[in-house]
XYZ file of C-alpha atoms in Angstrom:
132
model
C 112.311 91.137 51.358
C 109.115 90.256 54.135
C 111.134 92.534 56.480
C 110.723 95.311 54.144
C 106.924 94.621 53.315
C 106.244 94.600 57.283
C 108.313 97.603 57.959
C 106.392 99.461 54.860
C 103.060 97.860 56.221
C 104.058 99.354 59.951
C 104.908 103.018 58.765
C 101.717 103.292 56.953
C 99.606 101.751 59.641
C 101.151 104.350 61.949
C 100.393 107.535 59.571
C 96.998 106.405 59.560
C 96.629 106.196 62.781
C 98.380 109.457 63.345
C 95.978 111.093 60.750
C 92.717 109.760 62.597
C 94.440 110.818 66.110
C 94.741 114.465 64.493
C 91.018 114.572 63.241
C 90.105 114.085 67.236
C 92.193 116.044 68.271
C 95.406 114.239 69.222
C 98.747 115.156 67.551
C 101.636 112.468 68.301
C 104.707 114.634 69.414
C 103.347 118.255 68.992
C 104.512 120.151 71.913
C 101.381 121.062 74.427
C 99.334 118.722 72.007
C 97.950 115.160 73.117
C 99.056 112.355 71.825
C 98.017 108.932 71.693
C 99.522 105.140 71.968
C 98.145 101.555 71.678
C 98.897 99.625 74.694
C 100.277 96.744 74.350
C 97.895 93.372 75.331
C 97.707 89.637 76.044
C 94.851 87.926 75.897
C 94.781 84.479 77.666
C 91.665 81.888 77.716
C 91.860 80.490 81.590
C 88.883 78.087 80.956
C 86.140 79.649 82.697
C 87.626 82.986 82.210
C 89.261 85.351 79.928
C 92.166 87.393 81.255
C 93.618 90.261 79.673
C 96.635 92.193 80.715
C 97.596 95.994 79.007
C 100.831 98.057 79.574
C 99.745 101.667 80.602
C 103.129 102.525 82.174
C 102.807 106.083 84.182
C 99.117 106.238 84.696
C 97.469 106.658 87.625
C 94.409 104.285 88.425
C 91.699 106.495 88.626
C 92.400 107.887 84.934
C 91.522 104.530 83.510
C 88.360 103.910 82.105
C 87.127 100.547 80.830
C 83.966 100.473 78.734
C 81.797 97.348 77.311
C 80.260 98.022 73.806
C 77.880 95.618 71.382
C 79.528 93.211 69.633
C 81.596 91.794 72.689
C 83.904 95.095 72.395
C 85.671 96.084 75.294
C 87.693 99.669 75.151
C 90.414 100.392 77.213
C 91.124 104.010 77.841
C 93.768 105.976 79.976
C 95.746 108.913 80.598
C 98.940 109.624 81.847
C 99.490 113.376 82.824
C 102.270 115.600 83.979
C 102.607 117.246 87.148
C 100.816 121.133 86.816
C 103.643 122.557 89.097
C 106.307 121.429 86.439
C 104.128 122.489 83.138
C 106.091 125.870 82.739
C 109.455 124.914 84.296
C 111.796 126.548 81.769
C 110.650 123.843 78.927
C 112.005 124.487 75.814
C 110.072 121.595 74.441
C 108.169 119.422 76.134
C 106.573 115.951 74.445
C 106.685 113.641 77.395
C 103.637 115.833 79.143
C 100.362 113.833 78.346
C 99.852 110.612 76.812
C 96.074 109.047 76.077
C 96.331 105.294 75.753
C 93.286 103.897 73.964
C 92.462 100.204 72.871
C 89.478 98.443 71.660
C 89.324 94.722 71.642
C 86.771 92.190 70.377
C 86.856 89.520 72.896
C 87.005 86.098 71.731
C 83.568 84.593 73.816
C 80.843 86.319 75.301
C 81.736 87.605 78.950
C 80.067 88.318 82.339
C 80.282 91.940 82.249
C 78.535 92.513 85.801
C 81.281 90.190 87.281
C 84.178 91.714 85.835
C 87.257 92.520 87.658
C 90.335 94.740 87.344
C 93.381 95.038 89.086
C 96.334 97.641 88.877
C 100.015 97.232 89.492
C 103.244 98.829 88.674
C 101.552 100.147 85.339
C 100.021 96.829 84.383
C 96.382 96.139 84.216
C 94.906 92.871 84.686
C 90.980 92.541 83.762
C 89.506 89.223 84.676
C 86.497 88.356 82.455
C 84.026 85.168 83.426
C 82.519 84.022 80.290
C 78.751 83.945 79.757
């Protein structure tokens, strides 16, 4: 029974996420439209710093945006784009063309934003945030 409840909760959360996405023009699965996904993340407390690791497969490092907001919130946004030369190459249906990733994280402690460091390798974003 617990498994069924979790499945129903997940399905309902996905439907809500889809509705919110549509309000911002992000329509999952629609041909020629944008879709948004929530990247999976790990957050680690490593003593003097917080380390965040996020999976962003297929993204170019130049298409990643990090934004710190008030109340200790970090936004991670990225775009995975298609090669424009292949855009019209005989496709009947194309759902893999564009994916937007977005995730807002409430950081567990205040951090020193000015000394944040980020690396991106093989689709994995690593952000190191010194504690304030």
